[in-house]
CSV table of C-alpha atoms and ligand atoms in Angstrom, one decimal:
chain,number,residue,atom,x,y,z
A,1,MET,CA,-31.1,89.5,-46.8
A,2,ILE,CA,-29.3,86.4,-45.5
A,3,ASP,CA,-30.9,83.1,-46.4
A,4,LEU,CA,-32.1,81.4,-43.2
A,5,ASN,CA,-32.4,78.0,-44.9
A,6,ALA,CA,-28.8,78.1,-46.0
A,7,THR,CA,-27.7,79.0,-42.4
A,8,VAL,CA,-29.6,76.0,-41.1
A,9,GLU,CA,-28.1,73.8,-43.7
A,10,ASP,CA,-24.6,75.1,-42.9
A,11,ALA,CA,-25.1,74.4,-39.2
A,12,LYS,CA,-26.3,70.8,-40.0
A,13,ALA,CA,-23.3,70.2,-42.2
A,14,ALA,CA,-20.9,71.7,-39.6
A,15,PHE,CA,-22.4,69.5,-36.8
A,16,THR,CA,-22.1,66.4,-39.0
A,17,GLN,CA,-18.5,67.3,-39.6
A,18,ALA,CA,-17.8,67.4,-35.9
A,19,LYS,CA,-16.3,64.0,-34.9
A,20,THR,CA,-16.0,64.6,-31.2
A,21,PRO,CA,-18.1,66.4,-28.5
A,22,ALA,CA,-15.4,69.1,-28.3
A,23,GLU,CA,-15.5,69.8,-32.0
A,24,LEU,CA,-19.3,69.9,-31.8
A,25,GLU,CA,-19.2,72.5,-29.1
A,26,ASN,CA,-16.9,74.6,-31.3
A,27,SER,CA,-19.4,74.4,-34.2
A,28,LYS,CA,-22.2,75.3,-31.9
A,29,ALA,CA,-20.5,78.5,-30.9
A,30,GLN,CA,-20.3,79.5,-34.6
A,31,PHE,CA,-24.0,79.5,-34.9
A,32,LEU,CA,-25.6,79.9,-31.4
A,33,GLY,CA,-22.8,81.6,-29.5
A,34,LYS,CA,-22.5,85.3,-28.6
A,35,ALA,CA,-20.5,86.0,-31.8
A,36,GLY,CA,-22.5,83.3,-33.7
A,37,ARG,CA,-24.5,83.7,-36.9
A,38,ILE,CA,-27.9,83.5,-35.3
A,39,THR,CA,-27.0,86.1,-32.7
A,40,ALA,CA,-25.8,88.4,-35.6
A,41,LEU,CA,-29.1,87.9,-37.4
A,42,MET,CA,-31.0,88.9,-34.3
A,43,LYS,CA,-28.9,92.1,-34.0
A,44,ASP,CA,-29.7,92.9,-37.7
A,45,LEU,CA,-33.5,92.8,-36.8
A,46,ALA,CA,-33.1,96.2,-35.1
A,47,ALA,CA,-32.4,97.8,-38.5
A,48,LEU,CA,-35.6,96.5,-40.1
A,49,PRO,CA,-38.8,98.5,-40.5
A,50,VAL,CA,-41.4,97.7,-37.8
A,51,ASP,CA,-43.8,95.8,-40.1
A,52,GLN,CA,-41.0,93.3,-41.1
A,53,LYS,CA,-39.5,92.9,-37.7
A,54,LYS,CA,-42.2,90.5,-36.4
A,55,SER,CA,-42.2,88.0,-39.3
A,56,ARG,CA,-38.4,88.1,-39.7
A,57,GLY,CA,-38.0,87.5,-36.0
A,58,ALA,CA,-40.3,84.5,-36.1
A,59,GLU,CA,-38.4,83.0,-39.0
A,60,ILE,CA,-35.1,83.5,-37.2
A,61,ASN,CA,-36.5,81.8,-34.2
A,62,LEU,CA,-37.6,78.8,-36.3
A,63,ALA,CA,-34.1,78.6,-37.8
A,64,LYS,CA,-32.6,78.8,-34.4
A,65,GLN,CA,-34.9,75.9,-33.2
A,66,ALA,CA,-33.9,73.8,-36.2
A,67,ILE,CA,-30.2,74.4,-35.5
A,68,GLU,CA,-30.7,73.5,-31.8
A,69,ALA,CA,-32.6,70.3,-32.8
A,70,ALA,CA,-29.7,69.3,-35.1
A,71,LEU,CA,-27.2,70.1,-32.3
A,72,HIS,CA,-29.1,67.8,-29.8
A,73,ALA,CA,-29.4,65.0,-32.4
A,74,ARG,CA,-25.7,65.2,-33.1
A,75,ARG,CA,-24.8,65.3,-29.4
A,76,GLU,CA,-26.8,62.1,-28.8
A,77,ALA,CA,-25.3,60.4,-31.8
A,78,LEU,CA,-21.7,61.2,-30.6
A,79,ALA,CA,-22.5,60.0,-27.1
A,80,ASP,CA,-24.0,56.8,-28.5
A,81,ALA,CA,-20.9,56.2,-30.6
A,82,GLU,CA,-18.7,56.8,-27.6
A,83,LEU,CA,-20.7,54.3,-25.6
A,84,GLN,CA,-20.5,51.7,-28.4
A,85,VAL,CA,-16.7,52.1,-28.5
A,86,GLN,CA,-16.5,51.6,-24.7
A,87,LEU,CA,-18.8,48.5,-24.8
A,88,GLN,CA,-16.7,47.0,-27.6
A,89,ALA,CA,-13.6,47.6,-25.6
A,90,GLU,CA,-15.0,46.1,-22.4
A,91,ALA,CA,-16.8,43.2,-24.1
A,92,LEU,CA,-16.9,39.9,-22.3
A,93,ASP,CA,-16.7,36.8,-24.3
A,94,VAL,CA,-19.2,34.6,-22.3
A,95,THR,CA,-18.4,31.6,-24.5
A,96,LEU,CA,-14.8,31.5,-23.2
A,97,PRO,CA,-14.2,28.6,-20.7
A,98,GLY,CA,-13.7,29.9,-17.2
A,99,ARG,CA,-10.4,29.5,-15.3
A,100,ARG,CA,-10.8,26.5,-13.0
A,101,ARG,CA,-9.6,26.7,-9.4
A,102,ALA,CA,-8.9,23.2,-8.1
A,103,ALA,CA,-10.5,22.5,-4.7
A,104,GLY,CA,-7.8,21.9,-2.0
A,105,GLY,CA,-8.1,19.6,0.9
A,106,LEU,CA,-6.3,18.6,4.1
A,107,HIS,CA,-3.4,16.1,4.0
A,108,PRO,CA,-4.6,12.7,5.4
A,109,VAL,CA,-2.2,13.0,8.3
A,110,SER,CA,-3.7,16.4,9.1
A,111,LEU,CA,-7.2,14.8,8.8
A,112,SER,CA,-6.1,12.2,11.4
A,113,THR,CA,-4.6,14.8,13.7
A,114,GLU,CA,-7.9,16.7,13.7
A,115,ARG,CA,-9.8,13.5,14.4
A,116,ILE,CA,-7.5,12.7,17.3
A,117,GLU,CA,-7.8,16.2,18.8
A,118,ALA,CA,-11.6,16.0,18.5
A,119,ILE,CA,-11.9,12.6,20.1
A,120,PHE,CA,-9.5,13.4,23.0
A,121,GLY,CA,-11.1,16.8,23.3
A,122,SER,CA,-14.4,15.1,24.0
A,123,MET,CA,-12.7,13.2,26.8
A,124,GLY,CA,-11.4,16.4,28.4
A,125,PHE,CA,-7.9,16.4,27.0
A,126,GLU,CA,-6.4,19.7,26.0
A,127,VAL,CA,-3.9,20.0,23.1
A,128,ALA,CA,-0.3,21.2,23.7
A,129,GLN,CA,2.6,21.8,21.4
A,130,GLY,CA,6.4,21.9,21.9
A,131,PRO,CA,9.5,22.8,19.8
A,132,GLU,CA,10.8,20.5,17.2
A,133,ILE,CA,14.4,21.5,18.0
A,134,GLU,CA,14.7,20.2,21.5
A,135,SER,CA,17.4,20.2,24.2
A,136,ASP,CA,19.1,17.1,25.4
A,137,TRP,CA,17.4,17.7,28.8
A,138,PHE,CA,13.8,17.6,27.6
A,139,ASN,CA,14.3,14.9,25.0
A,140,PHE,CA,16.3,12.5,27.1
A,141,THR,CA,17.5,13.4,30.6
A,142,ALA,CA,14.3,14.7,32.1
A,143,LEU,CA,12.6,11.6,30.7
A,144,ASN,CA,14.9,9.4,32.8
A,145,THR,CA,16.9,8.4,29.8
A,146,PRO,CA,20.4,7.6,31.0
A,147,GLU,CA,23.4,9.0,29.1
A,148,ASP,CA,24.4,5.5,27.7
A,149,HIS,CA,20.9,4.8,26.4
A,150,PRO,CA,21.0,3.7,22.7
A,151,ALA,CA,18.4,6.3,21.7
A,152,ARG,CA,21.1,8.9,22.2
A,153,SER,CA,23.3,7.4,19.5
A,154,MET,CA,24.3,9.8,16.7
A,155,HIS,CA,22.7,7.3,14.3
A,156,ASP,CA,19.3,7.6,15.9
A,157,THR,CA,18.6,11.3,15.6
A,158,PHE,CA,19.7,14.5,14.1
A,159,TYR,CA,21.9,16.8,16.2
A,160,VAL,CA,21.8,20.5,15.4
A,161,GLU,CA,23.8,23.6,16.4
A,162,GLY,CA,23.3,24.9,19.9
A,163,GLY,CA,23.4,23.5,23.3
A,164,THR,CA,26.7,22.2,24.7
A,165,ALA,CA,29.1,19.5,23.5
A,166,ALA,CA,28.0,17.2,26.2
A,167,ALA,CA,24.3,18.1,25.7
A,168,PRO,CA,23.7,19.2,22.1
A,169,ASN,CA,20.4,20.3,20.7
A,170,LEU,CA,18.6,17.9,18.5
A,171,LEU,CA,15.5,17.4,16.4
A,172,ARG,CA,13.2,15.7,18.9
A,173,THR,CA,12.9,12.0,18.5
A,174,HIS,CA,9.5,11.8,20.1
A,175,THR,CA,6.7,14.0,21.5
A,176,SER,CA,7.5,12.9,25.0
A,177,PRO,CA,9.6,16.0,25.9
A,178,VAL,CA,6.3,18.0,25.8
A,179,GLN,CA,5.2,15.8,28.8
A,180,ILE,CA,7.8,17.6,30.9
A,181,ARG,CA,7.4,21.0,29.3
A,182,HIS,CA,3.6,21.0,29.7
A,183,ALA,CA,3.6,19.5,33.2
A,184,VAL,CA,6.2,22.0,34.5
A,185,GLN,CA,3.9,24.9,33.3
A,186,HIS,CA,0.9,23.2,34.8
A,187,VAL,CA,2.5,22.7,38.1
A,188,LYS,CA,3.8,26.2,38.2
A,189,LYS,CA,0.3,27.5,37.7
A,190,TYR,CA,-1.0,25.5,40.6
A,191,ARG,CA,2.0,25.6,42.9
A,192,HIS,CA,0.1,27.6,45.5
A,193,LEU,CA,-2.5,24.8,45.7
A,194,ILE,CA,0.1,22.1,45.9
A,195,ASP,CA,2.1,24.0,48.6
A,196,ALA,CA,-1.1,24.5,50.6
A,197,GLY,CA,-1.5,20.7,50.6
A,198,GLN,CA,-4.5,20.9,48.2
A,199,THR,CA,-5.2,18.9,45.1
A,200,MET,CA,-4.1,20.4,41.8
A,201,PRO,CA,-6.3,20.0,38.7
A,202,GLU,CA,-5.3,16.9,36.8
A,203,ILE,CA,-2.9,17.2,33.8
A,204,ARG,CA,-4.8,15.8,30.9
A,205,VAL,CA,-3.2,16.6,27.6
A,206,ILE,CA,-2.4,15.4,24.1
A,207,VAL,CA,0.5,16.6,22.0
A,208,PRO,CA,0.4,15.9,18.3
A,209,GLY,CA,3.5,16.8,16.3
A,210,ARG,CA,6.4,16.1,14.1
A,211,CYS,CA,9.3,13.9,15.2
A,212,TYR,CA,12.6,12.9,13.6
A,213,ARG,CA,14.8,9.9,13.5
A,214,VAL,CA,17.5,8.5,11.2
A,215,ASP,CA,15.3,6.0,9.6
A,216,SER,CA,14.0,5.6,6.1
A,217,ASP,CA,12.1,2.7,4.4
A,218,ALA,CA,8.6,1.8,3.4
A,219,THR,CA,7.4,1.9,7.0
A,220,HIS,CA,9.8,4.5,8.5
A,221,SER,CA,10.5,8.1,7.4
A,222,PRO,CA,13.1,10.5,8.9
A,223,MET,CA,10.2,12.8,9.8
A,224,PHE,CA,7.1,11.3,11.2
A,225,HIS,CA,4.1,12.2,13.4
A,226,GLN,CA,3.3,11.2,16.9
A,227,VAL,CA,0.6,12.0,19.4
A,228,GLU,CA,1.6,12.0,23.0
A,229,GLY,CA,-1.0,11.5,25.7
A,230,LEU,CA,-0.5,12.3,29.3
A,231,TRP,CA,-2.9,12.1,32.3
A,232,VAL,CA,-1.5,12.8,35.7
A,233,GLY,CA,-3.5,13.0,38.9
A,234,GLN,CA,-3.7,11.5,42.3
A,235,ASN,CA,-5.4,8.4,41.4
A,236,ILE,CA,-4.8,7.6,37.7
A,237,SER,CA,-3.7,4.1,36.9
A,238,PHE,CA,-3.1,1.7,34.1
A,239,LYS,CA,-6.7,0.7,34.0
A,240,ASP,CA,-7.6,4.4,33.0
A,241,LEU,CA,-5.1,4.1,30.2
A,242,LYS,CA,-6.7,1.0,29.0
A,243,VAL,CA,-10.3,2.4,28.9
A,244,VAL,CA,-9.2,5.8,27.5
A,245,TYR,CA,-7.1,4.2,24.7
A,246,LEU,CA,-9.8,1.7,23.8
A,247,ASP,CA,-12.4,4.4,23.6
A,248,PHE,CA,-10.1,6.5,21.5
A,249,ILE,CA,-9.1,3.8,19.1
A,250,GLN,CA,-12.7,2.6,18.6
A,251,ALA,CA,-13.8,6.2,17.9
A,252,PHE,CA,-10.9,6.8,15.6
A,253,PHE,CA,-11.6,3.7,13.4
A,254,GLU,CA,-15.4,4.1,13.9
A,255,THR,CA,-15.9,0.5,15.0
A,256,ARG,CA,-16.6,-1.4,18.1
A,257,GLU,CA,-15.1,-4.5,16.5
A,258,LEU,CA,-11.7,-3.5,17.6
A,259,ASP,CA,-9.7,-5.0,20.5
A,260,ILE,CA,-6.5,-3.8,22.2
A,261,ARG,CA,-3.8,-5.6,24.2
A,262,PHE,CA,-0.9,-4.4,26.2
A,263,ARG,CA,2.4,-6.2,25.5
A,264,PRO,CA,5.2,-5.7,28.1
A,265,SER,CA,7.9,-3.4,26.9
A,266,PHE,CA,10.5,-1.0,28.1
A,267,PHE,CA,10.8,2.8,28.0
A,268,PRO,CA,13.0,4.7,30.4
A,269,PHE,CA,10.3,7.2,31.3
A,270,THR,CA,7.5,4.7,32.1
A,271,GLU,CA,7.3,1.8,34.6
A,272,PRO,CA,5.7,-0.5,33.8
A,273,SER,CA,5.8,0.0,30.1
A,274,ALA,CA,3.8,-1.6,27.3
A,275,GLU,CA,3.3,-1.6,23.6
A,276,ILE,CA,-0.3,-1.2,22.6
A,277,ASP,CA,-1.5,-3.5,19.8
A,278,ILE,CA,-4.9,-3.4,18.2
A,279,MET,CA,-6.8,-6.0,16.3
A,280,PHE,CA,-9.8,-5.5,14.0
A,281,GLY,CA,-12.7,-8.0,14.3
A,282,ALA,CA,-13.7,-7.4,10.7
A,283,GLY,CA,-12.4,-6.0,7.4
A,284,PRO,CA,-9.2,-6.7,5.5
A,285,LEU,CA,-7.0,-6.5,8.6
A,286,LYS,CA,-9.2,-8.8,10.7
A,287,GLY,CA,-7.4,-11.0,13.2
A,288,ARG,CA,-3.9,-9.5,13.1
A,289,TRP,CA,-2.3,-7.7,16.0
A,290,LEU,CA,-0.9,-4.4,14.9
A,291,GLU,CA,1.4,-2.3,17.0
A,292,VAL,CA,0.3,1.3,17.2
A,293,SER,CA,1.6,2.9,20.4
A,294,GLY,CA,4.1,2.9,23.3
A,295,SER,CA,2.7,3.5,26.7
A,296,GLY,CA,3.1,3.1,30.4
A,297,GLN,CA,2.8,4.4,33.9
A,298,VAL,CA,4.8,7.6,34.3
A,299,HIS,CA,8.1,6.8,36.0
A,300,PRO,CA,8.6,8.4,39.5
A,301,ASN,CA,11.7,10.2,38.3
A,302,VAL,CA,9.7,11.8,35.5
A,303,ILE,CA,7.0,12.8,38.0
A,304,ARG,CA,9.7,14.4,40.1
A,305,ASN,CA,11.1,16.3,37.0
A,306,MET,CA,7.6,17.6,36.5
A,307,GLY,CA,7.9,19.2,40.0
A,308,LEU,CA,5.5,16.7,41.7
A,309,ASP,CA,5.8,14.3,44.5
A,310,PRO,CA,5.7,10.7,43.1
A,311,GLU,CA,4.3,9.6,46.4
A,312,LEU,CA,1.2,11.7,45.7
A,313,TYR,CA,1.0,11.9,41.9
A,314,ILE,CA,0.8,9.1,39.4
A,315,GLY,CA,-0.3,8.9,35.8
A,316,PHE,CA,0.0,7.3,32.4
A,317,ALA,CA,1.4,8.3,29.1
A,318,PHE,CA,1.3,7.0,25.6
A,319,GLY,CA,2.9,7.9,22.3
A,320,SER,CA,1.2,6.7,19.1
A,321,GLY,CA,2.3,7.0,15.5
A,322,ILE,CA,-0.2,9.2,13.6
A,323,ASP,CA,1.2,8.1,10.2
A,324,ARG,CA,0.6,4.5,11.1
A,325,LEU,CA,-2.9,5.1,12.4
A,326,THR,CA,-3.6,7.0,9.1
A,327,MET,CA,-2.3,4.2,7.0
A,328,LEU,CA,-4.5,1.7,8.8
A,329,ARG,CA,-7.5,3.9,8.6
A,330,TYR,CA,-7.3,4.5,4.9
A,331,GLY,CA,-5.6,1.3,3.8
A,332,VAL,CA,-2.4,3.0,2.6
A,333,ASP,CA,0.4,0.5,2.2
A,334,ASP,CA,3.5,2.7,1.7
A,335,LEU,CA,4.3,5.5,4.3
A,336,ARG,CA,6.3,7.4,1.6
A,337,LEU,CA,3.1,8.3,-0.2
A,338,PHE,CA,2.4,10.7,2.6
A,339,PHE,CA,5.5,12.7,1.9
A,340,ASP,CA,5.8,12.6,-1.9
A,341,GLY,CA,3.3,15.4,-2.4
A,342,ASP,CA,1.7,13.6,-5.4
A,343,VAL,CA,-1.7,15.2,-5.9
A,344,ARG,CA,-3.1,12.1,-7.5
A,345,PHE,CA,-2.7,10.4,-4.1
A,346,LEU,CA,-3.6,13.4,-2.0
A,347,SER,CA,-6.7,14.4,-3.9
A,348,GLN,CA,-8.3,11.1,-2.9
A,349,PHE,CA,-8.7,12.5,0.6
A,350,ARG,CA,-10.4,15.8,-0.4
B,1,LIG,N1,8.1,8.1,23.3
B,1,LIG,C1,8.0,6.7,23.0
B,1,LIG,C2,8.5,6.5,21.6
B,1,LIG,O1,8.6,7.4,20.8
B,1,LIG,C3,6.5,6.3,23.1
B,1,LIG,C4,6.0,6.4,24.5
B,1,LIG,C5,5.4,7.6,24.9
B,1,LIG,C6,6.1,5.4,25.4
B,1,LIG,C7,4.8,7.7,26.2
B,1,LIG,C8,5.6,5.5,26.7
B,1,LIG,C9,5.0,6.6,27.1
B,1,LIG,O2,8.7,5.3,21.2
């Protein structure tokens, strides 16, 4: 008669030999499968005398249970081993230093632009934009700038391809062309009111943006930033300009100890024209007049180019240097710092 203990020992040895779940299932078949050794023993039972059948059957069952227990134990051991391998492979070294992501921030000129938009927004000004490649018409002619005006000199701006020989395209030298562009759109929108002899809603807009001139030193760069302001209505005068600009500049610098003055000047597109100077009543710049803006009452020819009757409509405009305002606000003494892209400088504004 076959030794059941030996069969169980053989099974345990075979299971231990199995190094993978697949090998283990093969070994299982040899003992517990249809053609396996336990199944064969069961079949042999039939040939035994009745009095031995019962006890032999019980012994075979015990052996079968022992083999099944060994199988389960080995299965678990193999699964555990597999898990361990996976855990090892995917292990995180929590003592490694993390990869740092430097915090970014806005450029100081962008910070100023956002401030300017917010302050004028609170006064009911919308924000408009225009192209940086501009036509001769919008940059000069529509702004009442005669053809022999020095601003048209090749030395004062960058001409680019396009346009005509007599009126080439150029990089805009100021944000003033957007006065015309915006006003023409506005007037088009309200043409029906104007034609019906009614009052159109006022034009109240600021235009921040990049401008270009052939200029480069500690206080001038070939690309710089301006913000244009334009308010046109039926009853808008220089005194409105004064109160709006004073409110703006005091909000921008967060002080009431700041005065402004208008100094007579000339621009083809305003009449009368003035430079706006500001003076701080305290701080390192106390007591010095600093020029920050051109300004004036919109010239009748410009009002006409906007599509409006200068007998009915009047307004003011200004164009301020955003870079200059930013330098004053943060105490920056060299304009070129804004364009060097040096993070040691820029990170101070985060
Ligand atoms: N465009 C002028 C300049 O760049 C500034 C200005 C704007 C003057 C609007 C008057 C009115 O110098």
